[in-house]
Amino acid sequence: MSSQNHRAVIVGGTSGIGLAVAKSLLTQGAHVIVASRSQNKVDEAKKKLGEKAQGHVLDFRDERQMKPFFENIGPIEHLIVTATGDSAMTPLMLCPSTLQGRPLIASSGDNT
């Protein structure tokens, strides 16, 4: 599957597996948007990823932030979730129309 010119959002994409996925997608020609709760992490990730990546502050646990976030970034082909925490996927499931039937790749960890 080619990622050339695809738009991908990576929630938890500022470190670890999420950052590695972002780097890989960029090398494949994708437009990458990383999201994290921490502005500092977003800024650091953008430095590592370069000008082609976008970064946004997003607390995926806050349902009130989800809809405006996805409305503002526009259509995407891929949503990748590497963020961890209690009920990590619950708010993301409220935004299925954003994907327009495209793949959801999720890796939800355990904070225990």
Coordinates of C-alpha atoms in Angstrom, one line a residue, residues 7-96:
R7 CA -2.8 12.4 5.0
A8 CA -2.2 10.6 8.2
V9 CA -2.9 11.7 11.8
I10 CA -0.9 10.1 14.5
V11 CA -2.3 10.6 18.0
G12 CA 0.6 10.0 20.3
G13 CA 3.0 10.7 17.4
T14 CA 5.5 12.8 19.2
S15 CA 7.6 10.0 20.7
G16 CA 8.2 6.3 20.6
I17 CA 6.3 4.1 18.1
G18 CA 4.2 7.0 17.0
L19 CA 7.2 9.2 16.1
A20 CA 8.8 6.2 14.3
V21 CA 5.6 5.7 12.3
A22 CA 5.5 9.5 11.5
K23 CA 9.1 9.3 10.2
S24 CA 8.3 6.2 8.1
L25 CA 5.2 7.8 6.5
L26 CA 7.1 10.9 5.7
T27 CA 9.8 8.9 3.8
Q28 CA 6.9 7.3 1.8
G29 CA 5.6 10.7 0.8
A30 CA 2.7 11.0 3.2
H31 CA 1.5 14.3 4.8
V32 CA 1.9 13.7 8.5
I33 CA 0.1 15.4 11.4
V34 CA 1.2 14.4 14.9
A35 CA -0.9 15.2 18.0
S36 CA 0.0 15.2 21.6
R37 CA -1.3 16.7 24.9
S38 CA 2.1 18.5 25.4
Q39 CA 3.1 21.6 23.3
N40 CA 6.7 20.9 24.2
K41 CA 6.5 17.4 22.8
V42 CA 4.8 18.7 19.6
D43 CA 7.5 21.3 19.2
E44 CA 10.3 18.7 19.6
A45 CA 8.6 16.2 17.3
K46 CA 8.3 18.9 14.6
K47 CA 12.0 19.7 14.9
K48 CA 12.8 16.0 14.4
L49 CA 10.3 15.5 11.5
G50 CA 11.0 18.6 9.6
E51 CA 8.9 21.1 7.7
K52 CA 6.7 18.5 6.0
A53 CA 5.1 17.5 9.3
Q54 CA 2.4 19.3 11.1
G55 CA 1.9 19.2 14.9
H56 CA -1.1 20.0 17.1
V57 CA -1.9 19.9 20.8
L58 CA -4.7 17.5 21.4
D59 CA -5.9 15.8 24.5
F60 CA -7.5 12.7 23.0
R61 CA -9.3 12.0 26.4
D62 CA -11.3 15.2 26.0
E63 CA -14.3 14.6 23.8
R64 CA -14.8 18.4 23.4
Q65 CA -11.5 18.7 21.6
M66 CA -12.0 15.9 19.1
K67 CA -14.6 17.2 16.7
P68 CA -13.0 20.7 16.2
F69 CA -9.6 19.1 15.8
F70 CA -10.7 16.8 13.0
E71 CA -12.9 19.4 11.4
N72 CA -9.9 21.8 11.3
I73 CA -7.4 19.4 9.8
G74 CA -9.7 18.3 7.0
P75 CA -10.0 14.9 5.4
I76 CA -7.5 12.2 6.2
E77 CA -6.8 8.7 4.9
H78 CA -5.2 7.2 8.1
L79 CA -5.7 7.6 11.8
I80 CA -3.0 6.0 13.9
V81 CA -3.4 5.9 17.6
T82 CA -0.3 5.2 19.7
A83 CA -1.3 7.3 22.7
T84 CA -1.9 5.4 25.9
G85 CA -4.2 5.9 28.9
D86 CA -7.5 5.0 30.4
S87 CA -10.2 4.8 27.7
A88 CA -7.8 6.0 25.1
M89 CA -10.0 5.0 22.2
T90 CA -13.3 6.1 23.5
P91 CA -13.3 9.8 22.2
L92 CA -11.6 8.7 19.0
M93 CA -14.5 6.5 18.2
L94 CA -16.8 9.6 18.2
C95 CA -15.1 10.8 15.0
P96 CA -15.6 8.0 12.5

